[in-house]
Amino acid sequence: MSDQPIVTAAPTESKELTSFADLVSLCKRRGFVFPSSEIYGGIGSCWDYGPLGVELKLNIKNSWWKAMTDRDDVEGLDASILMHPRTWEASGHVEGFVDPLVDCKTCKGRFRADKLEHASCGKKLSLQPGKHSECALTEPRLFNLMFKTHMGPLEDSANIVYLRPETAQGIFVNFENVQQSARQKIPFGIAQIGKAFRNEITPGNFIFRTREFEQMEMQFFVKPGTDMEWFENWKQTRIDWHISNGLRRSKLRFHQHGPTELAHYAKAAFDVEYEFPIGWQEIEGVHNRSDFDLKRHQEFSGKKCEYFEEATKEKFIPFVVETSVGCDRSLLSVLCDAYRLEGERTVLKLHPKLAPYKVAVFPLMKKPELLELTDKVFGTVKKHFRSTYDESGTIGKRYRRQDEIGTPYCVTIDYDALANGAHPGTVTIRERDQMTQERIPVENVVAYIQDKMANWKSE
Ligand code: GAP
């Protein structure tokens, strides 16, 4: 596209993220994620998304929503968080959404009885609870993870409602509404993005496990007998989605749930796992929920949750293949995968479609003769891409600032670009990952960046 040579920078050693601490600090400093209620000392496991975090999160949600609802066989939904309390009896959450909990009478710590090997004793961090001579652990007791509140002014047991621990139930109870209003035939799915709440006993690891989080869930309703085929199909589709967001295949794997790991509703389940600095961890669950949920809602509500298949004149309760990914956890995997330390620079090699800003525009210097063309270029670029402008500090410093927030393309207007310069009407575009620079005519900038974005590949 340009007759000017590409300027390449000397390669430097590239180091990956080794602990969450560096990422937590970058996220706070650059406005991705802040501790919630920080001026009051924070509140356990709650986080606020800042200006760049909210953009990144929206881009991830858009990527998911597009992947789901661009298909003709998936419809969208936005159900309420508070639902009829019988929902949670039917779903099995009142009875079965529990973790075994032990308390230590000495250090007052509270731990999951089934995860003691991953916890630290309050007296000596290197030991697991129960292994120190002074530990005094109670017998395990079951603790329900649902947050309870009351609907209306009376705080009595008749008014208890729950903050939903998964968005899925809003989909199940709307199965018939959606199927009939959208005139869908089985197989078809319903997709939803929304907040979920779990009173986790051991939240932590930044935004990995929190008590308030967002889920992106899709329930795919199929004819019994075709469920395992669809299950395999969705497993592949979902891992491909993570790769389409720039995650490296080598950092992703499946983990199959053994009989003791299966949730109360699941006939078969695979987790998509990502290799975080804390090891391989689940980012998404793909579950064959059989007819468990619709059958239970039919039983508890007294309303039929069946489907009538016109072609065969058969009536049946559909089976459900569920895909369930945490938005916050997906965002964490995207940040971890993109993070690199290369010599002096910290860089987020985000997929351009997810980057909060796609383009940064700089005048080489803050001089009036450069600002006219800079304004023109910025004005044009802004119409096509989410862009930012920076005129303070050296060009090197400005590149570093954009590298750290993952901006893939920086456009600089220098003296050569002016009417009396060596290359009138041109700009240089510097690309984040390889730090190559190319001189381009102003009128080609938008097409150049569009082309680069469309052909971007993770390293
Ligand atoms: N409807 C099925 C369901 O909720 P899950 O495996 O319990 O399944 C699905 O959760 C996804 O939700 C997980 O893979 C994870 O990404 C996210 N998630 C679950 N609990 C979370 C928590 N406490 N904090 C952040 N994300 C969480």
Short mmCIF file of C-alpha atoms and ligand atoms in Angstrom, two decimals:
data_model
loop_
_atom_site.label_atom_id
_atom_site.label_comp_id
_atom_site.label_asym_id
_atom_site.label_seq_id
_atom_site.Cartn_x
_atom_site.Cartn_y
_atom_site.Cartn_z
CA MET A 1 0.00 0.00 0.00
CA SER A 2 3.00 2.29 0.48
CA ASP A 3 6.11 2.95 -1.58
CA GLN A 4 8.03 3.76 1.61
CA PRO A 5 10.10 1.06 3.38
CA ILE A 6 8.76 -0.60 6.50
CA VAL A 7 10.91 0.31 9.50
CA THR A 8 11.36 -2.64 11.83
CA ALA A 9 12.47 -2.46 15.45
CA ALA A 10 15.09 -4.78 16.96
CA PRO A 11 13.38 -7.84 18.49
CA THR A 12 13.54 -8.08 22.27
CA GLU A 13 12.92 -11.04 24.54
CA SER A 14 9.22 -11.45 25.26
CA LYS A 15 8.15 -12.56 28.75
CA GLU A 16 4.65 -13.66 29.71
CA LEU A 17 2.64 -12.90 32.84
CA THR A 18 3.82 -14.98 35.79
CA SER A 19 1.55 -13.70 38.56
CA PHE A 20 -1.73 -11.80 38.77
CA ALA A 21 -0.02 -9.04 40.83
CA ASP A 22 1.49 -7.30 37.77
CA LEU A 23 -1.84 -7.42 35.95
CA VAL A 24 -3.80 -6.12 38.96
CA SER A 25 -1.44 -3.17 39.14
CA LEU A 26 -1.67 -2.40 35.39
CA CYS A 27 -5.47 -2.69 35.50
CA LYS A 28 -5.70 -0.20 38.36
CA ARG A 29 -3.13 2.25 36.95
CA ARG A 30 -4.59 2.34 33.45
CA GLY A 31 -8.29 2.22 34.33
CA PHE A 32 -9.31 -1.32 33.46
CA VAL A 33 -10.37 -2.61 36.89
CA PHE A 34 -10.52 -0.93 40.33
CA PRO A 35 -11.22 -2.49 43.73
CA SER A 36 -14.86 -1.75 44.56
CA SER A 37 -15.62 0.91 47.22
CA GLU A 38 -11.89 1.50 47.53
CA ILE A 39 -12.22 4.75 49.52
CA TYR A 40 -13.90 2.70 52.28
CA GLY A 41 -11.14 0.10 52.21
CA GLY A 42 -12.76 -2.08 49.53
CA ILE A 43 -15.26 -4.94 49.83
CA GLY A 44 -14.21 -8.57 49.48
CA SER A 45 -14.09 -9.85 45.94
CA CYS A 46 -16.00 -7.00 44.30
CA TRP A 47 -14.42 -5.05 41.45
CA ASP A 48 -15.37 -2.04 39.33
CA TYR A 49 -14.59 -1.79 35.63
CA GLY A 50 -13.00 1.55 34.69
CA PRO A 51 -13.13 3.38 31.34
CA LEU A 52 -10.93 0.88 29.48
CA GLY A 53 -12.25 -2.19 31.33
CA VAL A 54 -15.82 -1.42 30.42
CA GLU A 55 -14.84 -1.06 26.73
CA LEU A 56 -12.95 -4.35 26.77
CA LYS A 57 -15.84 -6.09 28.52
CA LEU A 58 -18.35 -4.69 26.03
CA ASN A 59 -16.18 -5.87 23.15
CA ILE A 60 -16.08 -9.39 24.64
CA LYS A 61 -19.84 -9.38 25.13
CA ASN A 62 -20.34 -8.15 21.56
CA SER A 63 -18.04 -10.87 20.25
CA TRP A 64 -20.09 -13.49 22.12
CA TRP A 65 -23.48 -12.00 21.23
CA LYS A 66 -22.55 -11.81 17.57
CA ALA A 67 -21.21 -15.38 17.52
CA MET A 68 -24.45 -16.62 19.09
CA THR A 69 -27.18 -14.53 17.53
CA ASP A 70 -25.81 -14.16 13.99
CA ARG A 71 -27.02 -17.76 13.70
CA ASP A 72 -30.62 -18.25 12.59
CA ASP A 73 -31.16 -20.88 15.27
CA VAL A 74 -30.39 -18.75 18.37
CA GLU A 75 -32.62 -16.02 19.84
CA GLY A 76 -31.72 -13.45 22.51
CA LEU A 77 -33.28 -12.83 25.92
CA ASP A 78 -32.79 -10.52 28.90
CA ALA A 79 -34.62 -12.03 31.89
CA SER A 80 -34.89 -10.39 35.32
CA ILE A 81 -32.41 -11.15 38.09
CA LEU A 82 -35.10 -11.66 40.72
CA MET A 83 -37.33 -14.61 39.93
CA HIS A 84 -40.17 -16.44 41.63
CA PRO A 85 -38.58 -18.33 44.57
CA ARG A 86 -40.11 -21.62 43.39
CA THR A 87 -37.75 -21.35 40.40
CA TRP A 88 -34.84 -22.16 42.68
CA GLU A 89 -36.63 -25.07 44.34
CA ALA A 90 -37.37 -26.51 40.91
CA SER A 91 -33.83 -25.95 39.66
CA GLY A 92 -32.38 -27.77 42.67
CA HIS A 93 -30.44 -24.75 43.90
CA VAL A 94 -32.25 -24.39 47.27
CA GLU A 95 -31.38 -27.96 48.14
CA GLY A 96 -28.25 -28.65 46.16
CA PHE A 97 -26.29 -25.44 45.51
CA VAL A 98 -24.17 -25.92 48.60
CA ASP A 99 -20.53 -26.13 49.53
CA PRO A 100 -19.24 -27.93 52.65
CA LEU A 101 -17.72 -25.35 54.97
CA VAL A 102 -15.37 -25.64 57.97
CA ASP A 103 -14.40 -22.92 60.45
CA CYS A 104 -11.14 -22.74 62.37
CA LYS A 105 -11.85 -21.78 65.99
CA THR A 106 -8.24 -20.59 66.40
CA CYS A 107 -7.63 -18.29 63.44
CA LYS A 108 -11.37 -17.70 62.68
CA GLY A 109 -10.69 -18.64 59.05
CA ARG A 110 -13.50 -20.18 56.98
CA PHE A 111 -12.63 -22.76 54.34
CA ARG A 112 -14.23 -25.09 51.83
CA ALA A 113 -13.90 -28.56 53.32
CA ASP A 114 -13.37 -30.08 49.86
CA LYS A 115 -10.63 -27.60 48.88
CA LEU A 116 -8.44 -27.54 52.01
CA GLU A 117 -5.35 -28.51 50.00
CA HIS A 118 -5.61 -25.19 48.09
CA ALA A 119 -6.16 -23.05 51.23
CA SER A 120 -3.69 -21.53 53.70
CA CYS A 121 -3.77 -21.87 57.46
CA GLY A 122 -4.30 -18.50 59.22
CA LYS A 123 -1.43 -19.26 61.63
CA LYS A 124 1.07 -20.39 59.01
CA LEU A 125 0.40 -19.59 55.37
CA SER A 126 2.61 -22.40 54.03
CA LEU A 127 0.44 -25.04 55.74
CA GLN A 128 -3.03 -26.11 54.74
CA PRO A 129 -5.81 -25.59 57.34
CA GLY A 130 -5.84 -28.43 59.86
CA LYS A 131 -2.10 -29.15 59.54
CA HIS A 132 -0.86 -26.68 62.19
CA SER A 133 -0.77 -27.94 65.78
CA GLU A 134 -3.08 -25.08 66.90
CA CYS A 135 -5.72 -25.58 64.17
CA ALA A 136 -9.19 -26.40 65.52
CA LEU A 137 -11.46 -27.13 62.57
CA THR A 138 -15.20 -27.64 63.05
CA GLU A 139 -17.12 -30.47 61.41
CA PRO A 140 -18.13 -29.57 57.82
CA ARG A 141 -21.59 -28.02 57.44
CA LEU A 142 -23.44 -27.26 54.24
CA PHE A 143 -23.60 -23.63 53.17
CA ASN A 144 -25.97 -22.45 50.41
CA LEU A 145 -24.24 -20.11 47.99
CA MET A 146 -27.34 -18.15 46.99
CA PHE A 147 -27.70 -14.58 48.24
CA LYS A 148 -31.09 -14.09 49.88
CA THR A 149 -33.08 -10.90 50.18
CA HIS A 150 -36.72 -9.90 50.73
CA MET A 151 -39.21 -8.64 48.20
CA GLY A 152 -41.24 -5.71 49.57
CA PRO A 153 -41.15 -4.09 53.00
CA LEU A 154 -41.69 -7.22 55.14
CA GLU A 155 -38.61 -9.19 56.06
CA ASP A 156 -40.27 -12.54 56.71
CA SER A 157 -39.78 -15.98 55.24
CA ALA A 158 -42.79 -15.61 52.92
CA ASN A 159 -41.01 -12.78 51.09
CA ILE A 160 -37.63 -14.39 50.48
CA VAL A 161 -36.21 -13.97 46.99
CA TYR A 162 -32.78 -14.91 45.70
CA LEU A 163 -30.24 -13.10 43.55
CA ARG A 164 -29.90 -15.55 40.65
CA PRO A 165 -26.79 -17.77 40.91
CA GLU A 166 -26.94 -18.49 37.15
CA THR A 167 -28.76 -16.76 34.30
CA ALA A 168 -29.88 -20.09 32.81
CA GLN A 169 -33.13 -20.39 34.78
CA GLY A 170 -34.47 -17.19 33.18
CA ILE A 171 -34.06 -18.99 29.86
CA PHE A 172 -35.77 -22.21 30.96
CA VAL A 173 -38.86 -20.46 32.32
CA ASN A 174 -39.14 -18.51 29.05
CA PHE A 175 -38.67 -21.51 26.77
CA GLU A 176 -42.25 -21.49 25.51
CA ASN A 177 -42.51 -17.66 25.30
CA VAL A 178 -39.44 -17.48 23.08
CA GLN A 179 -40.18 -20.56 21.02
CA GLN A 180 -43.68 -19.37 20.19
CA SER A 181 -43.03 -15.64 19.76
CA ALA A 182 -39.96 -16.22 17.57
CA ARG A 183 -41.67 -19.17 15.80
CA GLN A 184 -38.58 -21.33 16.29
CA LYS A 185 -38.48 -25.04 15.68
CA ILE A 186 -36.30 -27.45 17.61
CA PRO A 187 -33.30 -27.50 17.52
CA PHE A 188 -32.85 -23.88 18.55
CA GLY A 189 -31.17 -21.91 21.33
CA ILE A 190 -31.71 -18.92 23.62
CA ALA A 191 -28.77 -16.68 24.52
CA GLN A 192 -28.50 -14.30 27.43
CA ILE A 193 -25.88 -12.08 29.08
CA GLY A 194 -26.42 -10.97 32.65
CA LYS A 195 -25.28 -10.68 36.24
CA ALA A 196 -25.15 -13.68 38.54
CA PHE A 197 -24.37 -13.80 42.26
CA ARG A 198 -22.80 -16.47 44.43
CA ASN A 199 -21.82 -16.13 48.05
CA GLU A 200 -18.53 -17.92 47.39
CA ILE A 201 -16.67 -19.12 50.50
CA THR A 202 -13.27 -18.60 48.96
CA PRO A 203 -13.42 -15.89 46.32
CA GLY A 204 -10.14 -14.47 45.06
CA ASN A 205 -7.46 -14.39 42.42
CA PHE A 206 -8.51 -10.92 41.24
CA ILE A 207 -11.64 -11.20 39.04
CA PHE A 208 -11.31 -14.99 38.65
CA ARG A 209 -13.75 -15.89 41.44
CA THR A 210 -16.01 -13.12 42.68
CA ARG A 211 -19.39 -12.94 44.39
CA GLU A 212 -20.96 -10.79 41.67
CA PHE A 213 -20.10 -11.60 38.07
CA GLU A 214 -21.52 -11.71 34.58
CA GLN A 215 -22.39 -14.82 32.64
CA MET A 216 -22.93 -15.33 28.92
CA GLU A 217 -25.14 -18.39 28.68
CA MET A 218 -26.90 -20.20 25.88
CA GLN A 219 -29.35 -23.07 26.22
CA PHE A 220 -29.79 -25.12 23.06
CA PHE A 221 -33.04 -27.13 23.00
CA VAL A 222 -32.82 -30.39 21.06
CA LYS A 223 -34.76 -33.58 20.45
CA PRO A 224 -33.84 -36.32 22.96
CA GLY A 225 -31.40 -38.70 21.30
CA THR A 226 -29.66 -35.94 19.35
CA ASP A 227 -28.24 -34.32 22.50
CA MET A 228 -24.76 -35.90 22.50
CA GLU A 229 -24.21 -34.95 18.87
CA TRP A 230 -25.13 -31.33 19.63
CA PHE A 231 -23.00 -31.47 22.77
CA GLU A 232 -19.90 -32.36 20.71
CA ASN A 233 -20.81 -29.69 18.17
CA TRP A 234 -21.09 -26.94 20.81
CA LYS A 235 -17.86 -28.01 22.54
CA GLN A 236 -15.97 -27.33 19.33
CA THR A 237 -17.85 -24.13 18.54
CA ARG A 238 -17.05 -22.73 21.96
CA ILE A 239 -13.33 -23.46 22.00
CA ASP A 240 -13.17 -21.91 18.52
CA TRP A 241 -14.78 -18.75 19.92
CA HIS A 242 -12.02 -18.34 22.52
CA ILE A 243 -9.44 -18.78 19.75
CA SER A 244 -11.29 -16.19 17.64
CA ASN A 245 -10.72 -13.73 20.50
CA GLY A 246 -6.97 -14.20 20.13
CA LEU A 247 -6.34 -16.83 22.83
CA ARG A 248 -3.57 -19.21 21.83
CA ARG A 249 -4.71 -22.81 21.23
CA SER A 250 -1.78 -24.09 23.30
CA LYS A 251 -3.22 -22.30 26.36
CA LEU A 252 -6.64 -23.92 26.02
CA ARG A 253 -7.79 -27.44 26.76
CA PHE A 254 -10.89 -29.43 27.67
CA HIS A 255 -11.46 -31.04 31.02
CA GLN A 256 -14.10 -33.73 31.21
CA HIS A 257 -16.13 -33.90 34.43
CA GLY A 258 -15.88 -37.25 36.18
CA PRO A 259 -18.96 -38.71 37.96
CA THR A 260 -18.13 -36.92 41.25
CA GLU A 261 -17.69 -33.52 39.57
CA LEU A 262 -20.94 -33.46 37.59
CA ALA A 263 -23.42 -30.77 38.69
CA HIS A 264 -26.80 -32.04 39.91
CA TYR A 265 -28.38 -31.23 36.52
CA ALA A 266 -25.67 -32.58 34.20
CA LYS A 267 -25.59 -35.79 32.19
CA ALA A 268 -22.19 -34.90 30.67
CA ALA A 269 -19.95 -31.86 31.06
CA PHE A 270 -16.69 -30.49 29.74
CA ASP A 271 -14.91 -27.36 30.95
CA VAL A 272 -12.93 -25.21 28.59
CA GLU A 273 -9.80 -24.49 30.63
CA TYR A 274 -7.20 -21.75 30.18
CA GLU A 275 -3.67 -21.87 31.57
CA PHE A 276 -3.60 -18.88 33.94
CA PRO A 277 -0.51 -17.95 36.00
CA ILE A 278 -2.28 -19.90 38.81
CA GLY A 279 -2.52 -23.00 36.59
CA TRP A 280 -5.21 -24.56 34.38
CA GLN A 281 -8.64 -23.26 35.36
CA GLU A 282 -12.17 -23.36 34.00
CA ILE A 283 -13.33 -20.43 31.90
CA GLU A 284 -16.43 -22.02 30.39
CA GLY A 285 -18.69 -25.00 30.99
CA VAL A 286 -20.43 -26.97 28.24
CA HIS A 287 -23.13 -29.13 29.81
CA ASN A 288 -25.63 -31.69 28.64
CA ARG A 289 -28.45 -30.82 31.08
CA SER A 290 -30.78 -33.48 29.63
CA ASP A 291 -34.46 -32.66 30.28
CA PHE A 292 -33.72 -32.02 33.96
CA ASP A 293 -34.64 -28.33 34.12
CA LEU A 294 -37.74 -28.27 31.91
CA LYS A 295 -39.08 -31.40 33.59
CA ARG A 296 -38.61 -29.87 37.03
CA HIS A 297 -40.22 -26.57 35.99
CA GLN A 298 -43.15 -28.51 34.56
CA GLU A 299 -43.49 -30.38 37.85
CA PHE A 300 -43.15 -27.33 40.13
CA SER A 301 -45.20 -24.86 38.08
CA GLY A 302 -47.88 -27.24 36.85
CA LYS A 303 -47.42 -25.74 33.35
CA LYS A 304 -46.46 -27.93 30.40
CA CYS A 305 -42.90 -27.41 29.16
CA GLU A 306 -43.29 -29.74 26.18
CA TYR A 307 -42.65 -29.22 22.51
CA PHE A 308 -44.89 -30.51 19.74
CA GLU A 309 -42.99 -31.61 16.65
CA GLU A 310 -45.22 -30.96 13.66
CA ALA A 311 -43.39 -33.29 11.27
CA THR A 312 -43.61 -36.41 13.47
CA LYS A 313 -46.66 -35.35 15.55
CA GLU A 314 -44.56 -36.19 18.63
CA LYS A 315 -44.72 -34.36 21.96
CA PHE A 316 -41.60 -34.33 24.13
CA ILE A 317 -39.66 -32.36 26.72
CA PRO A 318 -36.54 -31.13 24.90
CA PHE A 319 -33.03 -31.93 26.10
CA VAL A 320 -30.71 -28.96 26.65
CA VAL A 321 -27.08 -28.43 25.74
CA GLU A 322 -25.79 -25.44 27.68
CA THR A 323 -22.75 -23.28 27.05
CA SER A 324 -21.88 -21.02 30.00
CA VAL A 325 -18.95 -18.65 30.07
CA GLY A 326 -18.10 -16.04 32.69
CA CYS A 327 -17.61 -12.67 31.08
CA ASP A 328 -15.17 -11.55 33.77
CA ARG A 329 -13.23 -14.80 33.55
CA SER A 330 -13.10 -14.57 29.79
CA LEU A 331 -11.80 -11.00 30.13
CA LEU A 332 -9.16 -12.21 32.59
CA SER A 333 -8.02 -14.92 30.17
CA VAL A 334 -7.85 -12.36 27.34
CA LEU A 335 -5.70 -10.01 29.46
CA CYS A 336 -3.40 -12.80 30.68
CA ASP A 337 -2.92 -14.11 27.15
CA ALA A 338 -2.16 -10.66 25.77
CA TYR A 339 0.26 -9.53 28.48
CA ARG A 340 3.96 -9.36 27.53
CA LEU A 341 7.01 -7.75 29.06
CA GLU A 342 9.47 -6.84 26.27
CA GLY A 343 12.53 -5.01 27.53
CA GLU A 344 11.33 -1.60 28.68
CA ARG A 345 7.80 -1.99 27.46
CA THR A 346 4.74 -3.72 28.86
CA VAL A 347 2.37 -4.54 26.05
CA LEU A 348 -1.12 -6.01 25.80
CA LYS A 349 -1.21 -7.86 22.48
CA LEU A 350 -5.01 -7.86 22.44
CA HIS A 351 -6.98 -8.94 19.42
CA PRO A 352 -7.72 -5.60 17.69
CA LYS A 353 -11.46 -6.31 17.77
CA LEU A 354 -11.28 -6.45 21.59
CA ALA A 355 -8.81 -3.59 22.18
CA PRO A 356 -10.50 -0.62 23.95
CA TYR A 357 -8.92 1.77 21.40
CA LYS A 358 -8.05 0.58 17.91
CA VAL A 359 -6.09 3.69 16.94
CA ALA A 360 -4.12 6.46 18.65
CA VAL A 361 -3.31 9.64 16.72
CA PHE A 362 -0.31 11.83 17.59
CA PRO A 363 1.20 15.02 16.19
CA LEU A 364 5.00 14.54 16.31
CA MET A 365 5.21 17.77 18.29
CA LYS A 366 2.63 20.11 19.78
CA LYS A 367 3.16 22.72 17.02
CA PRO A 368 0.30 24.59 15.29
CA GLU A 369 1.58 23.67 11.81
CA LEU A 370 1.16 19.94 12.63
CA LEU A 371 -2.17 20.25 14.41
CA GLU A 372 -4.30 21.09 11.38
CA LEU A 373 -3.45 17.83 9.57
CA THR A 374 -3.55 15.89 12.86
CA ASP A 375 -7.10 17.12 13.56
CA LYS A 376 -8.15 16.13 10.07
CA VAL A 377 -6.67 12.63 10.41
CA PHE A 378 -8.10 12.14 13.92
CA GLY A 379 -11.53 13.31 12.75
CA THR A 380 -11.52 10.78 9.88
CA VAL A 381 -10.16 7.88 11.90
CA LYS A 382 -12.65 8.47 14.76
CA LYS A 383 -15.56 7.94 12.38
CA HIS A 384 -14.38 4.38 11.71
CA PHE A 385 -12.60 3.16 14.84
CA ARG A 386 -12.72 3.88 18.57
CA SER A 387 -9.70 6.17 18.75
CA THR A 388 -7.72 8.32 21.15
CA TYR A 389 -5.48 11.37 20.77
CA ASP A 390 -2.25 12.15 22.62
CA GLU A 391 0.12 15.08 22.21
CA SER A 392 2.05 14.99 25.49
CA GLY A 393 5.56 13.61 26.01
CA THR A 394 8.00 12.07 23.57
CA ILE A 395 6.73 9.79 20.82
CA GLY A 396 8.47 6.87 22.57
CA LYS A 397 6.52 7.56 25.77
CA ARG A 398 3.28 7.87 23.85
CA TYR A 399 3.89 4.50 22.16
CA ARG A 400 4.54 2.91 25.59
CA ARG A 401 1.27 4.32 26.96
CA GLN A 402 -0.68 2.84 24.06
CA ASP A 403 1.22 -0.48 24.21
CA GLU A 404 0.22 -0.88 27.85
CA ILE A 405 -3.49 -0.54 27.06
CA GLY A 406 -3.31 -2.65 23.91
CA THR A 407 -3.91 -0.02 21.19
CA PRO A 408 -2.85 -1.86 18.01
CA TYR A 409 -2.14 1.11 15.69
CA CYS A 410 -0.54 4.52 16.34
CA VAL A 411 -0.71 7.16 13.60
CA THR A 412 1.88 9.95 13.74
CA ILE A 413 1.80 13.19 11.78
CA ASP A 414 5.31 14.61 11.32
CA TYR A 415 6.96 17.46 9.37
CA ASP A 416 7.49 15.28 6.27
CA ALA A 417 3.68 15.10 5.99
CA LEU A 418 3.25 18.86 5.46
CA ALA A 419 2.84 20.46 2.02
CA ASN A 420 6.51 21.52 2.02
CA GLY A 421 7.76 18.26 3.57
CA ALA A 422 9.52 15.28 1.96
CA HIS A 423 6.31 13.18 1.78
CA PRO A 424 3.36 15.57 1.67
CA GLY A 425 -0.03 14.18 2.73
CA THR A 426 1.36 11.05 4.38
CA VAL A 427 1.45 9.71 7.94
CA THR A 428 3.37 6.92 9.64
CA ILE A 429 1.50 4.00 11.15
CA ARG A 430 3.22 2.07 13.88
CA GLU A 431 1.93 -1.39 14.64
CA ARG A 432 1.91 -2.53 18.29
CA ASP A 433 3.02 -6.18 18.12
CA GLN A 434 6.12 -6.02 15.88
CA MET A 435 6.67 -2.26 16.30
CA THR A 436 7.01 -1.89 12.53
CA GLN A 437 6.36 1.52 10.99
CA GLU A 438 5.05 2.31 7.56
CA ARG A 439 4.42 5.60 5.76
CA ILE A 440 0.95 5.78 4.16
CA PRO A 441 -0.99 8.43 2.23
CA VAL A 442 -3.61 9.99 4.49
CA GLU A 443 -6.46 8.87 2.24
CA ASN A 444 -5.38 5.20 2.67
CA VAL A 445 -5.22 5.18 6.47
CA VAL A 446 -8.72 3.82 7.14
CA ALA A 447 -8.46 1.02 4.55
CA TYR A 448 -4.93 0.17 5.75
CA ILE A 449 -6.08 -0.25 9.36
CA GLN A 450 -9.21 -2.16 8.34
CA ASP A 451 -7.05 -4.56 6.36
CA LYS A 452 -4.56 -5.02 9.22
CA MET A 453 -7.36 -5.62 11.71
CA ALA A 454 -9.02 -8.21 9.51
CA ASN A 455 -5.77 -10.13 9.07
CA TRP A 456 -4.43 -9.89 12.62
CA LYS A 457 -3.05 -13.15 14.09
CA SER A 458 -1.99 -13.93 17.67
CA GLU A 459 1.71 -14.74 18.13
N1 GAP B 1 -25.46 -22.38 34.22
C1 GAP B 1 -24.32 -23.19 34.43
C2 GAP B 1 -23.34 -22.57 35.29
O1 GAP B 1 -23.58 -21.54 35.91
P1 GAP B 1 -20.90 -22.88 36.19
O2 GAP B 1 -19.83 -23.82 35.72
O3 GAP B 1 -21.24 -22.86 37.64
O4 GAP B 1 -22.16 -23.24 35.30
C3 GAP B 1 -20.28 -21.10 34.39
O5 GAP B 1 -20.52 -21.40 35.74
C4 GAP B 1 -19.17 -20.08 34.25
O6 GAP B 1 -19.46 -18.93 35.04
C5 GAP B 1 -17.81 -20.57 34.75
O7 GAP B 1 -17.14 -21.30 33.76
C6 GAP B 1 -17.11 -19.25 35.05
O8 GAP B 1 -16.57 -18.71 33.86
C7 GAP B 1 -18.25 -18.37 35.53
N2 GAP B 1 -18.28 -18.31 37.00
C8 GAP B 1 -18.86 -19.19 37.85
N3 GAP B 1 -18.69 -18.80 39.12
C9 GAP B 1 -17.98 -17.65 39.09
C10 GAP B 1 -17.48 -16.76 40.09
N4 GAP B 1 -17.71 -16.95 41.37
N5 GAP B 1 -16.78 -15.67 39.67
C11 GAP B 1 -16.56 -15.43 38.36
N6 GAP B 1 -17.02 -16.23 37.38
C12 GAP B 1 -17.71 -17.33 37.74
#
